[in-house]
Short mmCIF file of C-alpha atoms and ligand atoms in Angstrom, two decimals:
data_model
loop_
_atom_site.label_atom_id
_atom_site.label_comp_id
_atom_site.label_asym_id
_atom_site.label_seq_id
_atom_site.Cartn_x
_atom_site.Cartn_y
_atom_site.Cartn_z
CA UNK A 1 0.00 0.00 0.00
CA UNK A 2 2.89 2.41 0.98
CA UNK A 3 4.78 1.19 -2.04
CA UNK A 4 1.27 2.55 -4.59
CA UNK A 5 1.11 5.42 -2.40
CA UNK A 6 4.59 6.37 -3.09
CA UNK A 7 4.24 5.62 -7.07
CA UNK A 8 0.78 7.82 -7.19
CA UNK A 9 2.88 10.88 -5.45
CA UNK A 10 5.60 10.65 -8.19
CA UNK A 11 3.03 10.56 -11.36
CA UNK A 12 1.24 13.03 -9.43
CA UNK A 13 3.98 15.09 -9.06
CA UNK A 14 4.78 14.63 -13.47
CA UNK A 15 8.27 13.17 -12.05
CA UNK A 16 9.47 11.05 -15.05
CA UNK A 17 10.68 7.46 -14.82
CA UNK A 18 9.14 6.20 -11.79
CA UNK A 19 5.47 5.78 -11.91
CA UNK A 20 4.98 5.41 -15.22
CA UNK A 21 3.41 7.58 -18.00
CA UNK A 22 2.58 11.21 -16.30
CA UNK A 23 0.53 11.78 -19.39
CA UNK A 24 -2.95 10.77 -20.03
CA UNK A 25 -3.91 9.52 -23.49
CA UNK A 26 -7.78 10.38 -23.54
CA UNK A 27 -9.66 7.82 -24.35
CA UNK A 28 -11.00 6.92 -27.99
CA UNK A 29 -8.13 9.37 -29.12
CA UNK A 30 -7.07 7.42 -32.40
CA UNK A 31 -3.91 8.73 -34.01
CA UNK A 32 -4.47 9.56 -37.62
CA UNK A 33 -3.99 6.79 -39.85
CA UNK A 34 -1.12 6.13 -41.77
CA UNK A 35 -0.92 7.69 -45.10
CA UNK A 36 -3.21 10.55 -43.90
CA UNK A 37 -0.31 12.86 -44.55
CA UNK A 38 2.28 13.32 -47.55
CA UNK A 39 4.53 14.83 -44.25
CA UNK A 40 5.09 14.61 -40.95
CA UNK A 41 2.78 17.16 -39.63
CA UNK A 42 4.23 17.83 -36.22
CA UNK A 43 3.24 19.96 -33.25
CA UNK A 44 4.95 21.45 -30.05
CA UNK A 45 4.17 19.86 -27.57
CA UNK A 46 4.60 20.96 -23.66
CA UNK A 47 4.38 19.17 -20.93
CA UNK A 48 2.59 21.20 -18.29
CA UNK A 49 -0.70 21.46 -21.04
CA UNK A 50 0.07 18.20 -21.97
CA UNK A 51 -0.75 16.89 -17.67
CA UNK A 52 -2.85 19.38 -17.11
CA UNK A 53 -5.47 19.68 -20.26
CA UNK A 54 -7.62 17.00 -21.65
CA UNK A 55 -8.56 18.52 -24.80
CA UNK A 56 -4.68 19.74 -25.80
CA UNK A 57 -3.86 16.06 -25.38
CA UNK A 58 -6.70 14.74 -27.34
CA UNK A 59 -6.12 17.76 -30.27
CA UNK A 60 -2.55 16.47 -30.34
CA UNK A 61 -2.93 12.88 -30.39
CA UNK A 62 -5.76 13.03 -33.07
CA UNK A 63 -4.59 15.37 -35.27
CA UNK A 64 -0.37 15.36 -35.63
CA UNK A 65 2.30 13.03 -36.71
CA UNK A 66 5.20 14.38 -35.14
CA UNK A 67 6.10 15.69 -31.62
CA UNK A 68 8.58 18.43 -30.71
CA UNK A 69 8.87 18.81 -27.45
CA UNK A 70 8.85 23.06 -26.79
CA UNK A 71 10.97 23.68 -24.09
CA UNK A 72 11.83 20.75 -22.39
CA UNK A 73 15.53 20.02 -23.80
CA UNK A 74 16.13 23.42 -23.60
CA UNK A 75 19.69 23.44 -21.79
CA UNK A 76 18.59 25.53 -18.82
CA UNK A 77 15.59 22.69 -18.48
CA UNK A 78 17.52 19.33 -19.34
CA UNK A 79 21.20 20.28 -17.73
CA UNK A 80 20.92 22.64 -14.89
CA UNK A 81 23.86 22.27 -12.84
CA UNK A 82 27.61 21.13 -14.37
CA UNK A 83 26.54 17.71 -13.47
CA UNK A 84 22.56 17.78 -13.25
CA UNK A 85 20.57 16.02 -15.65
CA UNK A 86 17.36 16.47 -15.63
CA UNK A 87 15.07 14.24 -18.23
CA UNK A 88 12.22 13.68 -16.76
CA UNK A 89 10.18 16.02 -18.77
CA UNK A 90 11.46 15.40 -22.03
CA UNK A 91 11.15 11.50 -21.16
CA UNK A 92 7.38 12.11 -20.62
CA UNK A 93 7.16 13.95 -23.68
CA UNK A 94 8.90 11.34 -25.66
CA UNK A 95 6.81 8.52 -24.02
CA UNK A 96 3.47 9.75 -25.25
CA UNK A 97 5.25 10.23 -28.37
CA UNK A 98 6.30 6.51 -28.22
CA UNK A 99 2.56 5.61 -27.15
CA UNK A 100 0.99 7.47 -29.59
CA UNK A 101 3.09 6.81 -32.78
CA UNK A 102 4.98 9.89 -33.66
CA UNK A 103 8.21 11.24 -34.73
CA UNK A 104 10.14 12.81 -32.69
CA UNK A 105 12.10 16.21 -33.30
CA UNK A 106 14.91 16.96 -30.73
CA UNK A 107 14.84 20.86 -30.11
CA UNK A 108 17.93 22.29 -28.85
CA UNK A 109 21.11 21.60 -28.26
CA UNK A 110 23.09 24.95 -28.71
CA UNK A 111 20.91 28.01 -28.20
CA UNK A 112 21.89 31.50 -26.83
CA UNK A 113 18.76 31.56 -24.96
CA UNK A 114 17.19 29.05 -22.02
CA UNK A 115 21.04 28.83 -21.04
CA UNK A 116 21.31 28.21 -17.19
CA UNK A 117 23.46 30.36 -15.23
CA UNK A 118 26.58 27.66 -14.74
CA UNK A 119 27.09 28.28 -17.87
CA UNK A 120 26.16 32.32 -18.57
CA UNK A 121 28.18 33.84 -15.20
CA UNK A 122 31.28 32.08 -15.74
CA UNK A 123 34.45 32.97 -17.71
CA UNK A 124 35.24 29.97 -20.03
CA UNK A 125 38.50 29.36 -21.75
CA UNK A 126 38.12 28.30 -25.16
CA UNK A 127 38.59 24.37 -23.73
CA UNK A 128 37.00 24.55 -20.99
CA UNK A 129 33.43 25.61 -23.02
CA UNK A 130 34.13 23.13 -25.98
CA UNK A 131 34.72 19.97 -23.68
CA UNK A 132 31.17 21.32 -21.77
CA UNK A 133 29.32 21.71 -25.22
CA UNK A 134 30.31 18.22 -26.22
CA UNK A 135 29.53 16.34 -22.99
CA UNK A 136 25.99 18.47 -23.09
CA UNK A 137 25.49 17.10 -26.79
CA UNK A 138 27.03 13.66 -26.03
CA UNK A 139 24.78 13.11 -22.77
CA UNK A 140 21.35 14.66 -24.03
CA UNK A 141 21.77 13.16 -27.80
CA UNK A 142 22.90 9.74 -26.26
CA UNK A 143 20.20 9.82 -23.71
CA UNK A 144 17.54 9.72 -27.06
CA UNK A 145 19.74 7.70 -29.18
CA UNK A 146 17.18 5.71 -31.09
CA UNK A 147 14.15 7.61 -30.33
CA UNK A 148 14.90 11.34 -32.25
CA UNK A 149 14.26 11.37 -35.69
CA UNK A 150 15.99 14.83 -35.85
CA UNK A 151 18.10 17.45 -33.95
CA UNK A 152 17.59 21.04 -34.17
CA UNK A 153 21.78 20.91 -33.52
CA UNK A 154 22.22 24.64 -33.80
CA UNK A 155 18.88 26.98 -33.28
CA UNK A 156 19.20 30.70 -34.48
CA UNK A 157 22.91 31.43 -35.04
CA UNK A 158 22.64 34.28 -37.08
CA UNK A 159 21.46 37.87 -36.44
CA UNK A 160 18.93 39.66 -39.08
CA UNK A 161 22.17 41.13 -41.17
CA UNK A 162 23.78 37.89 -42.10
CA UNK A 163 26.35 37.57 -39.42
CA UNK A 164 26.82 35.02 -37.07
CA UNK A 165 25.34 36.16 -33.68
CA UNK A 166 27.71 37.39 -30.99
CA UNK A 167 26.79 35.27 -27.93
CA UNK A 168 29.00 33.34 -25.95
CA UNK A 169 29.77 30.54 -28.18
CA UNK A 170 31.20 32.65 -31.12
CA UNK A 171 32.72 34.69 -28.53
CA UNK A 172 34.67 31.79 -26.79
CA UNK A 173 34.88 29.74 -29.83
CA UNK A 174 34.44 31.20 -33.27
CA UNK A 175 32.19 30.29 -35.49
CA UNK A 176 33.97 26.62 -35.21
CA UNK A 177 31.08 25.64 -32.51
CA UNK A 178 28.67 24.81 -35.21
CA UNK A 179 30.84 21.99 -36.33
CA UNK A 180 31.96 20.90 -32.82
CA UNK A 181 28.03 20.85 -32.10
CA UNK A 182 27.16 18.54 -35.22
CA UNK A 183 30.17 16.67 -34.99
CA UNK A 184 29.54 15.80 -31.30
CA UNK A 185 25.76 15.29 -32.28
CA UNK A 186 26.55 12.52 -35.09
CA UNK A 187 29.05 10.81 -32.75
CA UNK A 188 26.16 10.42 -30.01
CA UNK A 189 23.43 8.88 -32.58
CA UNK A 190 24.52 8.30 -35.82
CA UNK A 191 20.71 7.86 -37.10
CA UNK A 192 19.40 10.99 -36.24
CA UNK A 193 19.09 13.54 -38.54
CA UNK A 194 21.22 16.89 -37.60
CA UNK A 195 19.38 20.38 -38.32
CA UNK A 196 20.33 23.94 -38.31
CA UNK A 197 17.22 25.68 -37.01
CA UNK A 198 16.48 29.60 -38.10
CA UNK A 199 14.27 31.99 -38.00
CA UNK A 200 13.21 35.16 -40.24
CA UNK A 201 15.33 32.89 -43.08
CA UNK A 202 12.35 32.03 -45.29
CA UNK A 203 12.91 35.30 -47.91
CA UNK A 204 15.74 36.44 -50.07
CA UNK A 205 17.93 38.89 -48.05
CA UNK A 206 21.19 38.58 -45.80
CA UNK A 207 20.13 36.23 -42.72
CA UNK A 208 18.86 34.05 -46.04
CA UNK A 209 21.92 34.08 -47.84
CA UNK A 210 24.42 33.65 -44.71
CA UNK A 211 22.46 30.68 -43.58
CA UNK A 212 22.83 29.11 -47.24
CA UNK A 213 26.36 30.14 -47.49
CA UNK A 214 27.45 28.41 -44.20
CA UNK A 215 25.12 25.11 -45.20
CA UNK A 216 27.43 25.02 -48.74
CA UNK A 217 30.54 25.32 -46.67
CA UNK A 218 29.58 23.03 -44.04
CA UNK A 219 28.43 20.66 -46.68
CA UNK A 220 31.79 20.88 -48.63
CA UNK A 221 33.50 20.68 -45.26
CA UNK A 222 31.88 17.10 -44.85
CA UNK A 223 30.66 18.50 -41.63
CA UNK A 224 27.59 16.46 -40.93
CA UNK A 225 24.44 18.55 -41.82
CA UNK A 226 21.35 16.85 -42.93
CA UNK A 227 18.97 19.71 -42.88
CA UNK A 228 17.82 23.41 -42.53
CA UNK A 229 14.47 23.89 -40.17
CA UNK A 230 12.82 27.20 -41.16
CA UNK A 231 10.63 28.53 -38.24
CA UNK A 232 8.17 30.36 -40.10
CA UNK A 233 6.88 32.17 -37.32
CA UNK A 234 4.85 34.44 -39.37
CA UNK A 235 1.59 36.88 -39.14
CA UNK A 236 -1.30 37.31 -40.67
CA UNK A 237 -0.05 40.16 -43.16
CA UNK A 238 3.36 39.45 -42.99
CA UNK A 239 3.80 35.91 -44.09
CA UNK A 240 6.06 34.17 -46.80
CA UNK A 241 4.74 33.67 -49.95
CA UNK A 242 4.27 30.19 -51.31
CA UNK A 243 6.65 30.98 -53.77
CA UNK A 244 9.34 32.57 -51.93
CA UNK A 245 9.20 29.68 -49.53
CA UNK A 246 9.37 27.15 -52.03
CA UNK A 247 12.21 28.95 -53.55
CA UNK A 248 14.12 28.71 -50.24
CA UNK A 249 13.25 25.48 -49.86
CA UNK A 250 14.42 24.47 -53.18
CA UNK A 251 17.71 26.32 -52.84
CA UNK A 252 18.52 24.02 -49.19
CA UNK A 253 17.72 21.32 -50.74
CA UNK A 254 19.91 22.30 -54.00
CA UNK A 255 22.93 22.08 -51.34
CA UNK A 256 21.63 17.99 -50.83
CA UNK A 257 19.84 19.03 -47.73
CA UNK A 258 16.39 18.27 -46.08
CA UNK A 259 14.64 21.55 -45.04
CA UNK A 260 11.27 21.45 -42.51
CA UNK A 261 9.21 24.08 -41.47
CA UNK A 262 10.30 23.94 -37.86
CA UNK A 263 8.26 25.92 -35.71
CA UNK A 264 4.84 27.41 -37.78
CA UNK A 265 2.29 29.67 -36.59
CA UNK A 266 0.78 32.63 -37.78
CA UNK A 267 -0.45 35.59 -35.35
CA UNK A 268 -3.59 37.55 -35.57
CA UNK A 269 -2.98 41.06 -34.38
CA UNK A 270 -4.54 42.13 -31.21
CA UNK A 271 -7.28 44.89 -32.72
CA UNK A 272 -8.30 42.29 -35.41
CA UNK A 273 -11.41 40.79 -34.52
CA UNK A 274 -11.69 36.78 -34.76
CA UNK A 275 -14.66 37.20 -38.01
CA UNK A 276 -15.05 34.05 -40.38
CA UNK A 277 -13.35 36.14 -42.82
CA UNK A 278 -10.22 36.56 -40.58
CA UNK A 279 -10.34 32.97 -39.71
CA UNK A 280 -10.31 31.65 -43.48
CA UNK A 281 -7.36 34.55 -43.99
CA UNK A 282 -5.65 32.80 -41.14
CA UNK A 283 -6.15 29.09 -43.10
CA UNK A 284 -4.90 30.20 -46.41
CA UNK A 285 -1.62 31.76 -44.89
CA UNK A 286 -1.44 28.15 -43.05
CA UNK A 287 -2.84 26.17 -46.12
CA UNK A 288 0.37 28.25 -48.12
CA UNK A 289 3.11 27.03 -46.15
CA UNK A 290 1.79 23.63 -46.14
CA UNK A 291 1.46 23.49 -49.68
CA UNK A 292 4.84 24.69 -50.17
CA UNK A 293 6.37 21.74 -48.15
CA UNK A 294 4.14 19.31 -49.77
CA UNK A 295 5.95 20.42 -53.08
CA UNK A 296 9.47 20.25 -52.57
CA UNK A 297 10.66 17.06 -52.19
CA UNK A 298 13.44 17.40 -49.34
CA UNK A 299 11.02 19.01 -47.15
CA UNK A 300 10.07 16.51 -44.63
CA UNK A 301 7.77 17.96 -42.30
CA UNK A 302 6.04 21.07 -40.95
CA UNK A 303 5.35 21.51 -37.44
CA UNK A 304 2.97 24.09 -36.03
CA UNK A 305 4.27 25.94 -32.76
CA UNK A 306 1.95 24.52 -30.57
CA UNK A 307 -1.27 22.56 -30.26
CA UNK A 308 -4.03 25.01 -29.68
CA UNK A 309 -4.31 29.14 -28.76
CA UNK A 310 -4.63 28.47 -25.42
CA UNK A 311 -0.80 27.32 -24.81
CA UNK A 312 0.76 29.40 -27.10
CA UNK A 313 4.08 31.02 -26.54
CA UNK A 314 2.38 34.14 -28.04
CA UNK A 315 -0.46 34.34 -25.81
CA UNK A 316 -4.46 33.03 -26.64
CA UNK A 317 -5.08 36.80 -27.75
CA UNK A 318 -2.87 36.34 -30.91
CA UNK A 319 -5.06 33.26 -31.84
CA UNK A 320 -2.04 31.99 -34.13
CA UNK A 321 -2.41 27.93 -34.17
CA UNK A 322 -4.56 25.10 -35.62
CA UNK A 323 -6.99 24.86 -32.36
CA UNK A 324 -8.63 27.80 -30.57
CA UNK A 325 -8.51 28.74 -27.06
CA UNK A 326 -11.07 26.12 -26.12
CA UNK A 327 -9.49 23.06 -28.09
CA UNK A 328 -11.60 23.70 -31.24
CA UNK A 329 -10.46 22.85 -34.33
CA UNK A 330 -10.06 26.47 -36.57
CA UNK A 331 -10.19 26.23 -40.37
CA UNK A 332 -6.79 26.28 -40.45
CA UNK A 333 -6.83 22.86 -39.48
CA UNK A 334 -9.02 21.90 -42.77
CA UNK A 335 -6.44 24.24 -44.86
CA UNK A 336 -3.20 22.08 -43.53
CA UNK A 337 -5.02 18.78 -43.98
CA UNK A 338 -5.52 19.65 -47.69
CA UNK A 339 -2.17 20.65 -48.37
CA UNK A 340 -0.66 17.61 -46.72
CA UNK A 341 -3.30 15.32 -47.81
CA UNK A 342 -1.18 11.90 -48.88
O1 G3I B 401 8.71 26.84 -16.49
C1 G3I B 401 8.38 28.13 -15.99
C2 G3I B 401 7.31 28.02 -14.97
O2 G3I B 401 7.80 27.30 -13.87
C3 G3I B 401 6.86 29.42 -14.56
O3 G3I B 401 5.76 29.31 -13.71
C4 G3I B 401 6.46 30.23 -15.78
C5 G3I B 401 6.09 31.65 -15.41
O4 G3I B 401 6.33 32.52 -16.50
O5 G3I B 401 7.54 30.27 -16.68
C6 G3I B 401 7.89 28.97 -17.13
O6 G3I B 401 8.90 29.00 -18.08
C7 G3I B 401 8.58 29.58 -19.32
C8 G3I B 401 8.57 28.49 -20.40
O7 G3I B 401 8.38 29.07 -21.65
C9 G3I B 401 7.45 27.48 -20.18
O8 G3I B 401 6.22 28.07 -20.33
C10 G3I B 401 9.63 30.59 -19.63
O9 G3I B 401 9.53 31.66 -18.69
C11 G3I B 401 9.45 31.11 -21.04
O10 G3I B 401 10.57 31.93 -21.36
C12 G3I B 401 9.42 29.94 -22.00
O11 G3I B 401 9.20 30.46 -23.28
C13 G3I B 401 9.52 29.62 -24.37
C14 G3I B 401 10.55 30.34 -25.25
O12 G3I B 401 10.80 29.57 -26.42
C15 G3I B 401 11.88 30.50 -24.54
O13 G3I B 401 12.44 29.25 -24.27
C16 G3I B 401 8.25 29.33 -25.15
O14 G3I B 401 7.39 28.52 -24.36
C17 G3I B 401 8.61 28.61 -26.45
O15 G3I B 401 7.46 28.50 -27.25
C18 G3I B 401 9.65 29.41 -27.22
O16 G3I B 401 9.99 28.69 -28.37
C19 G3I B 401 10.95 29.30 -29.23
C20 G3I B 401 11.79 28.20 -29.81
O17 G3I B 401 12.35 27.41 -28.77
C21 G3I B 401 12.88 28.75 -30.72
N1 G3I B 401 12.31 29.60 -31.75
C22 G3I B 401 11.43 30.66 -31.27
C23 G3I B 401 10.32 30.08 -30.40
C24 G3I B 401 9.36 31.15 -29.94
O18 G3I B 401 10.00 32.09 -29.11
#
């Protein structure tokens, strides 16, 4: 009795590893068939909705292919202290992933945000940071080995005018980290795929053409890079063309590279009203990007940043994802399945 006790405080407390899953698969939640897609379509998934809301579970479960999880191997999460792991939330996520069928996108290994302050407030020499940037990638990578389809390796490196930004890794290490990261990432699972992940990259201009310039020379390098993610974080106004995102698209994987839309969603401003008309404005920006992945061939995937408006990193009052506020499906939704139909 003591012993079930014990487990039912752990789950109840979302601790990983020891009680079993901490997240509930509704019932009658079916995963969509296979073939439903021509893509992985993936969503962000995080793990306090995921324990604490029924219907961002269910919306998940039903509706995507692919899991990423959205914070939770974020360095300041997954590796607090010089010799703190902590998994347990990315092992949940990766569990219901398991459970429920989907691919799995690792998101991120070198970042200069989410870092935790071991590794911020001290003054590294050049050796000391490198040997800590390995062992990070060696123990989080190897931790996964088998179950990440792809690493987001290196997330938003560059700065809108197309040079490398200057956080602490150029700053300690040149722009030689990138390489150290993927080469440490291969070493720790072979399989996985290995991604640069950017943002504001999806039209021509100078973040555009530095990221393509350092994929060709990492490339010819025989550094191992298997893909490009473009975030497409976008608004309603401001978004990508289909053709300028198939263009870039085309171009990454002209260099022999996969590209995925890594991290889509597409913001309503705050003084527009949510009107049919705004909605169906909202599902062609959505049914756009989708139908630019569906038509280049290295593109293999687009994930939406989140599940429904509710969670959202930009708040429910930007209204930018597939689900609404309340876990109802927008026509967005209908828009993305088109695109992606298989
Ligand atoms: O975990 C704490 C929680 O304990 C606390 O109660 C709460 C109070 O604010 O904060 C929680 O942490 C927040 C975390 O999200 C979980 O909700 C952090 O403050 C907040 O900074 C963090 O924001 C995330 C952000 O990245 C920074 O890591 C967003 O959820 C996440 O959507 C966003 O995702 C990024 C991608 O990783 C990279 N590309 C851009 C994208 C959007 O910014």
């Amino acid at each position: 009795m003591q012993a079930r006790l014990t487990v039912l405080a752990v789950a109840a407390l979302g601790l990983a590893g020891c009680g079993g899953p901490t997240i509930s698969v509704p019932s009658g939640a079916q995963p969509p068939p296979p073939g439903t897609y021509s893509r992985p379509l993936g969503m962000a998934v995080q793990e306090p909705a995921a324990e604490e809301d029924e219907g961002y579970v269910r919306d998940f479960v039903t509706t995507a292919t692919s899991l990423t999880p959205e914070n939770e191997l974020k360095w300041a999460i997954v590796h607090p202290e010089p010799s703190r792991y902590d998994f347990g939330p990315a092992d949940d996520l990766v569990d219901l992933a398991q459970r429920t069928g989907k691919r799995v996108r690792g998101h991120t290994l070198v970042w200069d945000q989410e870092l935790p302050a071991w590794v911020t407030n001290r003054t590294w020499t050049p050796d000391a940071l490198r040997a800590a940037l390995v062992e990070h990638i060696k123990t989080v990578v190897g931790h996964l080995r088998g179950k990440v389809a792809s690493w987001d390796v290196v997330n938003e490196p560059f700065s809108d005018d197309g040079n490398l930004k200057p956080d602490l890794f150029l700053r300690v290490l040149g722009p030689s980290y990138i390489e150290t990261a993927l080469r440490a990432a291969r070493a720790a699972d072979p399989d996985a795929k290995l991604f640069i992940n950017e943002l504001a990259a999806e039209r021509p201009g100078p973040k555009r053409a530095a990221l393509l310039g350092l994929a060709a020379q990492l490339r010819g390098g025989g550094v191992p890079l298997d893909g490009i993610g473009l975030q497409d974080h976008t608004t309603l106004d401001g978004a990508p063309s289909q053709a300028d995102l198939e263009d870039t698209m085309n171009r990454i994987a002209g260099l022999g590279l996969d590209v995925e839309l890594s991290e889509v969603d597409v913001a309503i401003p705050l003084a527009t009203a949510t009107t049919p008309a705004v909605l169906d404005q909202q599902a062609q920006v959505y049914g756009a990007q989708a139908s630019a992945c569906a038509a280049v061939a290295r593109c293999t995937g687009m994930t939406v940043w989140g599940v429904d408006d509710r969670w959202s990193w930009l708040g429910a009052v930007k209204r930018p994802l597939l689900f609404d506020a309340a876990a109802q499906q927008k026509p967005a939704l209908a828009a993305v399945r088109t695109a992606l139909r298989g």
